PDB file of C-alpha atoms (C1' of nucleotides) in Angstrom:
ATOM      1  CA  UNK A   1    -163.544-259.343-106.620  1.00 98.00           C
ATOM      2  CA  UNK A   2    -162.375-258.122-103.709  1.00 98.00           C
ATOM      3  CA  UNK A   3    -160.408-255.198-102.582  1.00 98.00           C
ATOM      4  CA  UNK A   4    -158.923-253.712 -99.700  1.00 98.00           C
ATOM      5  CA  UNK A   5    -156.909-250.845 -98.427  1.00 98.00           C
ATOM      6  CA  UNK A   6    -154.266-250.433 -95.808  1.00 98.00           C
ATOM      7  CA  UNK A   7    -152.128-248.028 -94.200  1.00 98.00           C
ATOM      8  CA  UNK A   8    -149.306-250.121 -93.702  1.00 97.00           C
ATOM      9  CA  UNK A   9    -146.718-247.966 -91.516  1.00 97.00           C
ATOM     10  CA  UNK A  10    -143.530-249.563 -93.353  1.00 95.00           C
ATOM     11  CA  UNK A  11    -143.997-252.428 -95.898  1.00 93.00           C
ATOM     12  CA  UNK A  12    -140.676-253.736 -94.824  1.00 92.00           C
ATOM     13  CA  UNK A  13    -141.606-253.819 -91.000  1.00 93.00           C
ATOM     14  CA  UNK A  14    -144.739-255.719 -91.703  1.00 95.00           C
ATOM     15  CA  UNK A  15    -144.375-257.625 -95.273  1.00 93.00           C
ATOM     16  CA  UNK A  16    -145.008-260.969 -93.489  1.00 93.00           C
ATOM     17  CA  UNK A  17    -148.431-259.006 -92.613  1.00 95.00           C
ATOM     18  CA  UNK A  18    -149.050-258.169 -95.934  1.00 95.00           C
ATOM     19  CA  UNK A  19    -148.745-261.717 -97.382  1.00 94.00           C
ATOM     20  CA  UNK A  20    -150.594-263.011 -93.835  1.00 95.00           C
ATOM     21  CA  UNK A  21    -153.562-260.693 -94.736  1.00 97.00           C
ATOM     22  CA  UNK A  22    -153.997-260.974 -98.635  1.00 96.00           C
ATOM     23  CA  UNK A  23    -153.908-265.267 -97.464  1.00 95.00           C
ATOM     24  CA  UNK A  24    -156.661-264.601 -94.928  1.00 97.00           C
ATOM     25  CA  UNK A  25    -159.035-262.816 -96.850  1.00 98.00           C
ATOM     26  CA  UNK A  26    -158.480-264.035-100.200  1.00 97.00           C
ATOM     27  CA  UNK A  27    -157.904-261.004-101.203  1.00 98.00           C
ATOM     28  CA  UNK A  28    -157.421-259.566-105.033  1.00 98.00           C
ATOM     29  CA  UNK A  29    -156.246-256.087-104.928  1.00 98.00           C
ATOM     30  CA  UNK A  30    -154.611-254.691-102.136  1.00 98.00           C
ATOM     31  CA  UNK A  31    -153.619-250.540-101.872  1.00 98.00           C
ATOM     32  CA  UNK A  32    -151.142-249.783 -98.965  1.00 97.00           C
ATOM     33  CA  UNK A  33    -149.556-246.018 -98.160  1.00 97.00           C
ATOM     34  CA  UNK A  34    -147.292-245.104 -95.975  1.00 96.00           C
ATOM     35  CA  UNK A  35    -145.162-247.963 -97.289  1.00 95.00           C
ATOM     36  CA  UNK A  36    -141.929-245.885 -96.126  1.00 93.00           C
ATOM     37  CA  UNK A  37    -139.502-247.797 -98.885  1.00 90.00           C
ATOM     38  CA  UNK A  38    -137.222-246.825-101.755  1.00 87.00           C
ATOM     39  CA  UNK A  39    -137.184-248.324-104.915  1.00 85.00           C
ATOM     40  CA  UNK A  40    -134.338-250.183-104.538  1.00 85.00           C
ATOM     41  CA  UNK A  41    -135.810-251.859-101.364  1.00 84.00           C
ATOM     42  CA  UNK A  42    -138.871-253.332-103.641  1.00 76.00           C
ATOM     43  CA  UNK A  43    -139.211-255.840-105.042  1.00 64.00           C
ATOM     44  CA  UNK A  44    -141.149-257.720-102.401  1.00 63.00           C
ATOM     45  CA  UNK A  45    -139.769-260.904-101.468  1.00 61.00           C
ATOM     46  CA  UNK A  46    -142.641-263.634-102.241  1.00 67.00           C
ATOM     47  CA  UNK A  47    -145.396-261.966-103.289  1.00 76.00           C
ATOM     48  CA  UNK A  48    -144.474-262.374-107.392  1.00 69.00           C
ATOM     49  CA  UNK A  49    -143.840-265.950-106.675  1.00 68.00           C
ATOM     50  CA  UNK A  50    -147.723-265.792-105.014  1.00 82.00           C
ATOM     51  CA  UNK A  51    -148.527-264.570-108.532  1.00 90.00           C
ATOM     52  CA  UNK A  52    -149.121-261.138-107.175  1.00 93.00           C
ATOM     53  CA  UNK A  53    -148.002-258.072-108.935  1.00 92.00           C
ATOM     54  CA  UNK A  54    -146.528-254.983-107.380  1.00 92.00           C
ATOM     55  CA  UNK A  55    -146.679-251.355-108.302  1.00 93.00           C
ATOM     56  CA  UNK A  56    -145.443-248.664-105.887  1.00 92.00           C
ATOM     57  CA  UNK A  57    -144.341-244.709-106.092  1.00 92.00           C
ATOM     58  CA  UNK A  58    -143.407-241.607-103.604  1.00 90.00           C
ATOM     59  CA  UNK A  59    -139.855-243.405-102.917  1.00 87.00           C
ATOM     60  CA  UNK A  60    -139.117-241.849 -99.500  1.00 86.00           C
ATOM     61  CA  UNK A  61    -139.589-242.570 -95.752  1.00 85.00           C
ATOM     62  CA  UNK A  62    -143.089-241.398 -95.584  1.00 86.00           C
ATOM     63  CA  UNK A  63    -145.675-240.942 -98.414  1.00 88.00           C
ATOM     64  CA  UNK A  64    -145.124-243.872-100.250  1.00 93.00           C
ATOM     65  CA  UNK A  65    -148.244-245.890-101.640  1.00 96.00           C
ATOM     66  CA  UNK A  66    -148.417-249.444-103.743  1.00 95.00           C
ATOM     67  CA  UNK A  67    -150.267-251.881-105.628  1.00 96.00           C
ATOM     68  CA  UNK A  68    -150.651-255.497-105.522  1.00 95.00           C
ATOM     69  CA  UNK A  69    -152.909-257.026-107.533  1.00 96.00           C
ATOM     70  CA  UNK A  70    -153.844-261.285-108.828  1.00 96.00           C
ATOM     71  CA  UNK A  71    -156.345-259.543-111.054  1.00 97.00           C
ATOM     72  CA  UNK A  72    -153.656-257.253-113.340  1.00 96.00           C
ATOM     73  CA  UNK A  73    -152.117-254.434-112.675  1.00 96.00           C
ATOM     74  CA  UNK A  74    -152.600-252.302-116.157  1.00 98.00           C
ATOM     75  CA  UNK A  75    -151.923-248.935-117.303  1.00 98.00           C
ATOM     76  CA  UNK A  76    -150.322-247.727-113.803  1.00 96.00           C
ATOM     77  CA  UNK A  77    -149.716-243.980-113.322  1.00 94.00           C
ATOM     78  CA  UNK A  78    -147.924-242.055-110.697  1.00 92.00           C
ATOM     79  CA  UNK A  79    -149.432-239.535-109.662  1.00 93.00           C
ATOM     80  CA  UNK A  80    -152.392-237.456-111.807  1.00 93.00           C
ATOM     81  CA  UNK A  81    -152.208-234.217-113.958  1.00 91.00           C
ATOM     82  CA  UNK A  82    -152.140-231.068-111.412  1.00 89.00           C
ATOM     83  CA  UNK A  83    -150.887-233.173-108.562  1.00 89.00           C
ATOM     84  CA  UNK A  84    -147.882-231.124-106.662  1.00 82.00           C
ATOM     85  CA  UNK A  85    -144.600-232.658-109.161  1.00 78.00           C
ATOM     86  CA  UNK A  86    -146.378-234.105-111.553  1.00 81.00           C
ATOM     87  CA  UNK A  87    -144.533-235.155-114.082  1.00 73.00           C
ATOM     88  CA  UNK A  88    -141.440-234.948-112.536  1.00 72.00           C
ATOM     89  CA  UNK A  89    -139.098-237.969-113.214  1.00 63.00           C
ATOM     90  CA  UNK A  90    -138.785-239.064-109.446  1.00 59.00           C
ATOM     91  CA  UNK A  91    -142.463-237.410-107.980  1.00 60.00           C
ATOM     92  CA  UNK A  92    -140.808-238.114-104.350  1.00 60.00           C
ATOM     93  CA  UNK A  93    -144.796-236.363-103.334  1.00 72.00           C
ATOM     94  CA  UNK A  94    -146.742-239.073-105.450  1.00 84.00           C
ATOM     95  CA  UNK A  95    -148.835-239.711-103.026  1.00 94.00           C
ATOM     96  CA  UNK A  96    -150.705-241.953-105.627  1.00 96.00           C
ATOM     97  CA  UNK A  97    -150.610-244.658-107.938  1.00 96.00           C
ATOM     98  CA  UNK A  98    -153.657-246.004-109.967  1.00 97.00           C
ATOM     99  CA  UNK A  99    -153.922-249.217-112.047  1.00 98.00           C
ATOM    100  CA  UNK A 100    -156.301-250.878-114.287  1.00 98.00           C
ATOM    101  CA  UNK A 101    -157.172-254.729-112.178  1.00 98.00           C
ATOM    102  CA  UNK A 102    -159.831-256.535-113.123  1.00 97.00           C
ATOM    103  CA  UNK A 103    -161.233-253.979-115.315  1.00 98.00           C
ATOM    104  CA  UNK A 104    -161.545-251.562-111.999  1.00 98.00           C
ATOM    105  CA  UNK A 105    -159.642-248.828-112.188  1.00 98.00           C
ATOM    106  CA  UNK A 106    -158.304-248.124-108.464  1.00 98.00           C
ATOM    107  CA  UNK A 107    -156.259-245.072-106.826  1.00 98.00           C
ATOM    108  CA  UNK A 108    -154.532-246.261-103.738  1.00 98.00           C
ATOM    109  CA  UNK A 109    -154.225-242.589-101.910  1.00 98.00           C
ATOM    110  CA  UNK A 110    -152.298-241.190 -98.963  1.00 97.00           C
ATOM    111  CA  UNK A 111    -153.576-237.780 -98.582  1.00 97.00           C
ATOM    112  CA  UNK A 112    -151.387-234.957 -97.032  1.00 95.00           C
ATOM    113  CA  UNK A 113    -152.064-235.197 -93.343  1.00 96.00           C
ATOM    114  CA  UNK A 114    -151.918-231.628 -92.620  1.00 95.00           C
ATOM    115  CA  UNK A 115    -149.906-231.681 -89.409  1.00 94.00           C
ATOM    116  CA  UNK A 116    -151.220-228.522 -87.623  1.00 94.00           C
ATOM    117  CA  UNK A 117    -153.995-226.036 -89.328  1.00 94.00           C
ATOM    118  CA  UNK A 118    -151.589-222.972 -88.964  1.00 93.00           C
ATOM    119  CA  UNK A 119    -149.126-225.313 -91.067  1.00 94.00           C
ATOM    120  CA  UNK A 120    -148.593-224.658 -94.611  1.00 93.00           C
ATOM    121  CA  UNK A 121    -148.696-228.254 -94.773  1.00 93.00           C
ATOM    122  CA  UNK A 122    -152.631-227.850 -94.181  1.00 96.00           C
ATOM    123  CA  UNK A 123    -152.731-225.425 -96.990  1.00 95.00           C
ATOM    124  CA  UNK A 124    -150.657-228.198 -99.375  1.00 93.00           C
ATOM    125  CA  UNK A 125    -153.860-230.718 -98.438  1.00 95.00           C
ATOM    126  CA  UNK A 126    -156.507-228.587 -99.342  1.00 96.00           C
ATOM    127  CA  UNK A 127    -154.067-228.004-102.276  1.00 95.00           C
ATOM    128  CA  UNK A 128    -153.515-231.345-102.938  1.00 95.00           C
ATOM    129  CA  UNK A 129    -157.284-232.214-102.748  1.00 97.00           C
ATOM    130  CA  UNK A 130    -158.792-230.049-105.018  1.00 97.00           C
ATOM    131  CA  UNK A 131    -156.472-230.864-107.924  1.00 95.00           C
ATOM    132  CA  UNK A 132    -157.354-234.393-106.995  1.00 97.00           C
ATOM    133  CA  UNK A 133    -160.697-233.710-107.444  1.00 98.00           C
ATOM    134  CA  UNK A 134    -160.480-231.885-110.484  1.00 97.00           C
ATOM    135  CA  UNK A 135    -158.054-234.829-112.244  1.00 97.00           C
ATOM    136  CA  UNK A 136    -161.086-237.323-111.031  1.00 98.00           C
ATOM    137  CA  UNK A 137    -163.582-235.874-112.879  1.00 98.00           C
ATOM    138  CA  UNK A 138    -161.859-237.983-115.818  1.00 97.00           C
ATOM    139  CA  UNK A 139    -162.757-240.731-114.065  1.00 98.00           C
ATOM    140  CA  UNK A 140    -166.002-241.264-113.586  1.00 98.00           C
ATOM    141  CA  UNK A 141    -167.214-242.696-116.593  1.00 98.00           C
ATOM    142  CA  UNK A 142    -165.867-246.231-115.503  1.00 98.00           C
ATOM    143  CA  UNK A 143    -165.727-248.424-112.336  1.00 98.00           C
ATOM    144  CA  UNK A 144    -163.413-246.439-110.140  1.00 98.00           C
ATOM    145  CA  UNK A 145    -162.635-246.641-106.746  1.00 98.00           C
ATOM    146  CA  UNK A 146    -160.565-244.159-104.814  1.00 98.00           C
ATOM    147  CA  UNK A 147    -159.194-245.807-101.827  1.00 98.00           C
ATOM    148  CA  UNK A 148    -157.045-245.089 -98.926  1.00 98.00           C
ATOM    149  CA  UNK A 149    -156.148-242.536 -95.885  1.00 98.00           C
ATOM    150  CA  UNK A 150    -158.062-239.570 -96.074  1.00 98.00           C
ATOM    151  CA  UNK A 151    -156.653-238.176 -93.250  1.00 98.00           C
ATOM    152  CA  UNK A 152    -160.441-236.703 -92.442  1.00 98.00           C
ATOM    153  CA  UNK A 153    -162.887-236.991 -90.145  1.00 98.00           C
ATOM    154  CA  UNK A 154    -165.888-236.738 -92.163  1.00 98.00           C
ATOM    155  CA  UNK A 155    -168.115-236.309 -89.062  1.00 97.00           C
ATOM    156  CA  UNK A 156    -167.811-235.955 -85.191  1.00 96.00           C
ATOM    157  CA  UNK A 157    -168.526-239.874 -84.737  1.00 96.00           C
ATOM    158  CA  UNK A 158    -165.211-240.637 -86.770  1.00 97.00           C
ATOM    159  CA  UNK A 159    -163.580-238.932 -83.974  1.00 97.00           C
ATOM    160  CA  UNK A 160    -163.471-240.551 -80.527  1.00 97.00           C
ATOM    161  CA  UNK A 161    -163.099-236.942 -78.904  1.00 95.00           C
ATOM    162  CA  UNK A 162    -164.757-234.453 -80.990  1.00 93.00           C
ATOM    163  CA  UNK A 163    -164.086-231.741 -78.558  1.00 92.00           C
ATOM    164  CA  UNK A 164    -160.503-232.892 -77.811  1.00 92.00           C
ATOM    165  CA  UNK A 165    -160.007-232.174 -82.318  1.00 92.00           C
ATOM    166  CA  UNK A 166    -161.836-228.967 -81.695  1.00 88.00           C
ATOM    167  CA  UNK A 167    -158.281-227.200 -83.128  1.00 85.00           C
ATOM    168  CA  UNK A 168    -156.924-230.042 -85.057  1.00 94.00           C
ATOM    169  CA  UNK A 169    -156.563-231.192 -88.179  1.00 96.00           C
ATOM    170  CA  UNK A 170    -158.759-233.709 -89.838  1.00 97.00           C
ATOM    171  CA  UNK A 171    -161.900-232.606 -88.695  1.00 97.00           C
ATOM    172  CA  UNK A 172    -162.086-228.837 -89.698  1.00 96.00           C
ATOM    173  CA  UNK A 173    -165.299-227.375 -91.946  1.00 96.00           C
ATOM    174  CA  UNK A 174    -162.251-226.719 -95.157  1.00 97.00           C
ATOM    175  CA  UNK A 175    -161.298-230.675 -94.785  1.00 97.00           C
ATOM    176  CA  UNK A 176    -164.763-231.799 -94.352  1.00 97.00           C
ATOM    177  CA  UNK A 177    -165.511-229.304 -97.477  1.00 98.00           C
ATOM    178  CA  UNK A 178    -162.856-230.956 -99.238  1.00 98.00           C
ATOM    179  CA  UNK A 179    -164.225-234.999 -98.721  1.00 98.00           C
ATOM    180  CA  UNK A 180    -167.828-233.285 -99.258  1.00 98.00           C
ATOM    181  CA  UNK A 181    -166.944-231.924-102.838  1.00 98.00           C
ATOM    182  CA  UNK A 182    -166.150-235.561-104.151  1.00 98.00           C
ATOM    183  CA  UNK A 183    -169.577-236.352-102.641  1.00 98.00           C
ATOM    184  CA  UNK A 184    -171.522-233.689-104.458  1.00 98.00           C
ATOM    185  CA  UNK A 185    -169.257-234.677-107.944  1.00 98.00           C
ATOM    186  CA  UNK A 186    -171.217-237.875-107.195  1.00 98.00           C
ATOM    187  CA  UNK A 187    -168.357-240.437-105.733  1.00 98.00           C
ATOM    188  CA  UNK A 188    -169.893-242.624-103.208  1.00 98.00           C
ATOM    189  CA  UNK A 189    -168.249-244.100 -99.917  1.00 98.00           C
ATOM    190  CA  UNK A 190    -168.864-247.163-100.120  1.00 98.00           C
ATOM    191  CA  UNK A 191    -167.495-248.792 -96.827  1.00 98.00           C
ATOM    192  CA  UNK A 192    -169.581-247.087 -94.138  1.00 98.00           C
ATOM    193  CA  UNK A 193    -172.917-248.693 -94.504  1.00 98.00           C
ATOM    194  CA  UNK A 194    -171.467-252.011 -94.381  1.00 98.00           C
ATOM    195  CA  UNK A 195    -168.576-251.084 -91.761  1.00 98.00           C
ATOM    196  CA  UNK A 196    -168.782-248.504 -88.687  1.00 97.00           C
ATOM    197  CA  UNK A 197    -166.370-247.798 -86.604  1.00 97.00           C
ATOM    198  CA  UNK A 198    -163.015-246.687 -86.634  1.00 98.00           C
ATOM    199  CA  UNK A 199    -160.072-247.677 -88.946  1.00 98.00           C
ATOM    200  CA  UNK A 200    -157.213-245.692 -87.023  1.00 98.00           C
ATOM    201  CA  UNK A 201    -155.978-245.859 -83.797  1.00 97.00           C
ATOM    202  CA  UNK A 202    -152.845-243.681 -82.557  1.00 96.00           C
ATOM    203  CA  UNK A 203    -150.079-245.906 -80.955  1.00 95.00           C
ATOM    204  CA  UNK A 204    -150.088-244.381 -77.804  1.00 92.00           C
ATOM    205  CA  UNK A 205    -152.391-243.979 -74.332  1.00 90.00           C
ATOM    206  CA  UNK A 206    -153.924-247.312 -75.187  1.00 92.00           C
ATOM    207  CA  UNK A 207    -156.014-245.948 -77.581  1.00 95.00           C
ATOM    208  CA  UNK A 208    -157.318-249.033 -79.356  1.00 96.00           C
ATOM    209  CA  UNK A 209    -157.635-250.772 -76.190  1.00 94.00           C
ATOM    210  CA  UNK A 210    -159.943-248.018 -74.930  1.00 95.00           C
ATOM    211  CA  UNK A 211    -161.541-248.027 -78.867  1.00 96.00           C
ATOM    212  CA  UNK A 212    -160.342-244.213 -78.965  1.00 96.00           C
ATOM    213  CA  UNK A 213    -160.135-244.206 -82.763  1.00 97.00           C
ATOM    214  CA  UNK A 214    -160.681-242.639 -85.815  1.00 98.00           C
ATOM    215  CA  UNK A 215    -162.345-243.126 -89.506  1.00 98.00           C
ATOM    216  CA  UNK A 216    -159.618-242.074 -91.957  1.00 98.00           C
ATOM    217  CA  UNK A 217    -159.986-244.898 -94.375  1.00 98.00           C
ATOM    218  CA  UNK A 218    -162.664-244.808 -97.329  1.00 98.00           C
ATOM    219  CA  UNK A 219    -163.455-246.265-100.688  1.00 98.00           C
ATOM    220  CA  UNK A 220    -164.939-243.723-102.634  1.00 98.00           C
ATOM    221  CA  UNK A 221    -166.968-245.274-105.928  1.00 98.00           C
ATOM    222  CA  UNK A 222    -167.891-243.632-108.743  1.00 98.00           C
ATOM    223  CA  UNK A 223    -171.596-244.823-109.913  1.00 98.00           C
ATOM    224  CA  UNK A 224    -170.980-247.657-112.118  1.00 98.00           C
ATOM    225  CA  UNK A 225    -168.489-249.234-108.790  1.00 98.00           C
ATOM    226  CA  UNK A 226    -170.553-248.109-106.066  1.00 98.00           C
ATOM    227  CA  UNK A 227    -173.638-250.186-107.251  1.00 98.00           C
ATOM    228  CA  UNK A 228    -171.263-253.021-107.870  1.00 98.00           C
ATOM    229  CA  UNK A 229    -170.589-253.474-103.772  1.00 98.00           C
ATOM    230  CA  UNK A 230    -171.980-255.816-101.786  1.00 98.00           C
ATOM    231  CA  UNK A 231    -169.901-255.060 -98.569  1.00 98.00           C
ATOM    232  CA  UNK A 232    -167.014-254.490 -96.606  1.00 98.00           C
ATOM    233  CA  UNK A 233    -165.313-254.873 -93.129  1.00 98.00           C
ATOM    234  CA  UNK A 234    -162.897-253.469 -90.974  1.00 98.00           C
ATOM    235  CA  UNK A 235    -160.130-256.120 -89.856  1.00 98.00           C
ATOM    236  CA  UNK A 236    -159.701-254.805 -86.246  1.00 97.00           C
ATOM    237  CA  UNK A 237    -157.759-258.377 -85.545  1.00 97.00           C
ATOM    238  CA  UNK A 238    -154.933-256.959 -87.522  1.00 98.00           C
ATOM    239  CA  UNK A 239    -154.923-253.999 -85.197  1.00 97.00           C
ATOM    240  CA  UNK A 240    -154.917-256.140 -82.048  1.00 95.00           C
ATOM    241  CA  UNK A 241    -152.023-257.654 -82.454  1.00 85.00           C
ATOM    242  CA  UNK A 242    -148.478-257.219 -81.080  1.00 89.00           C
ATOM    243  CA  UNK A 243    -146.286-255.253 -84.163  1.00 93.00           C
ATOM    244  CA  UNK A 244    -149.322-254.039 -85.857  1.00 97.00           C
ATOM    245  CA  UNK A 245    -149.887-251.134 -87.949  1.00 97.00           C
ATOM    246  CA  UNK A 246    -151.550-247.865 -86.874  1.00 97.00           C
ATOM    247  CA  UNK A 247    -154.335-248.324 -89.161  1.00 98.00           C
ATOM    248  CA  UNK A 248    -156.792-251.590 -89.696  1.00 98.00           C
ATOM    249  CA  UNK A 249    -156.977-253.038 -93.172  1.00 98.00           C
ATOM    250  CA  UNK A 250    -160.396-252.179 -94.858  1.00 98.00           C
ATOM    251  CA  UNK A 251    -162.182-254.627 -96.967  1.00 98.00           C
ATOM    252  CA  UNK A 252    -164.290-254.103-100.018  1.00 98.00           C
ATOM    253  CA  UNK A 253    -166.111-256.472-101.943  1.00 98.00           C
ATOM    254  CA  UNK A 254    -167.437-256.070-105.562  1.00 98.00           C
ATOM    255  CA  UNK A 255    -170.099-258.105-107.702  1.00 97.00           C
TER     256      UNK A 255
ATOM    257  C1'  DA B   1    -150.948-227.321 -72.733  1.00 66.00           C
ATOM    258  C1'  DT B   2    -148.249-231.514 -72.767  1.00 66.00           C
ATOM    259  C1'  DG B   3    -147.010-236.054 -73.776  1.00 66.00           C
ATOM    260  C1'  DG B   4    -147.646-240.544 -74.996  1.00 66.00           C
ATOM    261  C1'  DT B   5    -145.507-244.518 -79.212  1.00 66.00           C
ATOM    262  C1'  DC B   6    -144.150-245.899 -83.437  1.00 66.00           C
ATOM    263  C1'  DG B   7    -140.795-246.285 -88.057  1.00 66.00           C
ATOM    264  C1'  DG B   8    -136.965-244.799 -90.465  1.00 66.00           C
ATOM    265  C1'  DT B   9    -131.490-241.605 -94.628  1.00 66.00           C
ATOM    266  C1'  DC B  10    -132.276-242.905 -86.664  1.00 66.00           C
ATOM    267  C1'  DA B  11    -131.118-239.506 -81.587  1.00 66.00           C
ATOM    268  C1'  DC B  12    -134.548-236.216 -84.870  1.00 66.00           C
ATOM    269  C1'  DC B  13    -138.735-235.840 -87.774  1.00 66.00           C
ATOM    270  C1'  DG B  14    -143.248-237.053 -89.223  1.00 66.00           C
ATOM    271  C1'  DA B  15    -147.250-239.543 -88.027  1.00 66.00           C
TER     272       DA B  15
END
DNA sequence: ATGGTCGGTCACCGA
């Protein structure tokens, strides 16, 4: 089976991408964020016809995050116990979705991005993270992966600048703490070995040109997924393009 | 320290 994960920047903008990209790699189960459309702008177009099924949540012009799976799309949930309004009836902040396909359960994530470390919005991430964190402890028992934009720099070489993040977001000791924690609950990132190098590339100054990037993307396993991988890539050709997303598509695959 | 470029309830805000 194979899964991947991208930050799409606007499903609607780049839906011919989408179908384009699940074509080219054959892929099974694909988790996008920042798909930046309301409800009533899903469904999407030809992908049931493709015999693809949708699932999407956080209905506004930033946070939002989808499913599409060939493989099912089973027992989907919006959002998990502690999040920030869960169990709201809208959950505008989901952030999340997560779906039983192929008898892998998998959490296509947009984490907060923090915005500035003097923010409260920083605060709301750390937040947002440990109560994500504590809800995944539920799920480690079974093959589960936790996919998407971090927004975190693990280490300096995800960062094409380290110095030049010195007071930024993404790379601070309480964010790193943060992605560390899942480590130490025993979640594995899986994409890594298999695929260095960046996954994000800011619009501007040329930066993926120049290959001034960053690595924001991750599959996170727990054990019984994590020894089920046999690789992944980075599609950078996505990013080349003319019209493309800030973010490259990440591809996993599993035994 | 600023600004550069995207997308969208579009001329501001968030990334």
């Amino acid at each position: 089976m194979r899964i991947a994960t991208w930050n799409v920047n606007s499903l609607r903008s780049r839906i011919d991408r989408v179908e384009a990209l699940l074509d080219r790699h054959d892929i099974d189960v694909l988790a996008l964020q920042e798909t930046k459309a309301r409800e009533d702008q899903l469904p999407l177009m030809g992908l049931q016809a493709r015999e693809y099924e949708v699932a999407a949540a956080g209905f506004n012009q930033w946070n939002g995050v989808a499913l599409i799976s060939r493989v099912g799309l089973d027992d989907i949930e919006i959002g998990f116990p502690g999040m920030p309004g869960w169990g709201e009836p809208v959950a505008p902040e989901a952030r999340a979705i997560g779906a039983t396909c192929g008898g892998v359960r998998v959490w296509s994530l947009y984490i907060p991005n923090g915005r500035k470390p003097d923010d409260p919005h920083y605060r709301y991430k750390l937040d947002w993270l440990s109560r994500l964190r504590e809800a995944a402890h539920a799920w480690q028992d079974r093959p589960t992966a936790l996919v998407g934009d971090w927004n975190i720099c693990p280490t300096d070489d995800d960062v094409f600048d380290a110095a030049q993040f010195r007071n930024s977001t993404h790379v601070t000791p309480a964010e790193r703490g943060a992605f560390q924690a899942f480590l130490d609950d025993g979640w594995s990132e899986v994409t890594r070995a298999h695929a260095p190098g960046f996954t994000y590339w800011d619009y501007y100054r040329q930066r993926f040109e120049r290959d001034r990037g960053l690595k924001i993307d991750f599959v996170l396993g727990s054990p019984t997924f994590a020894e089920r991988v046999t690789g992944a890539f980075i599609d950078r050709e996505e990013r080349a393009g003319q019209g493309a997303s800030d973010h490259a598509p990440v591809v996993v695959d599993v035994a």
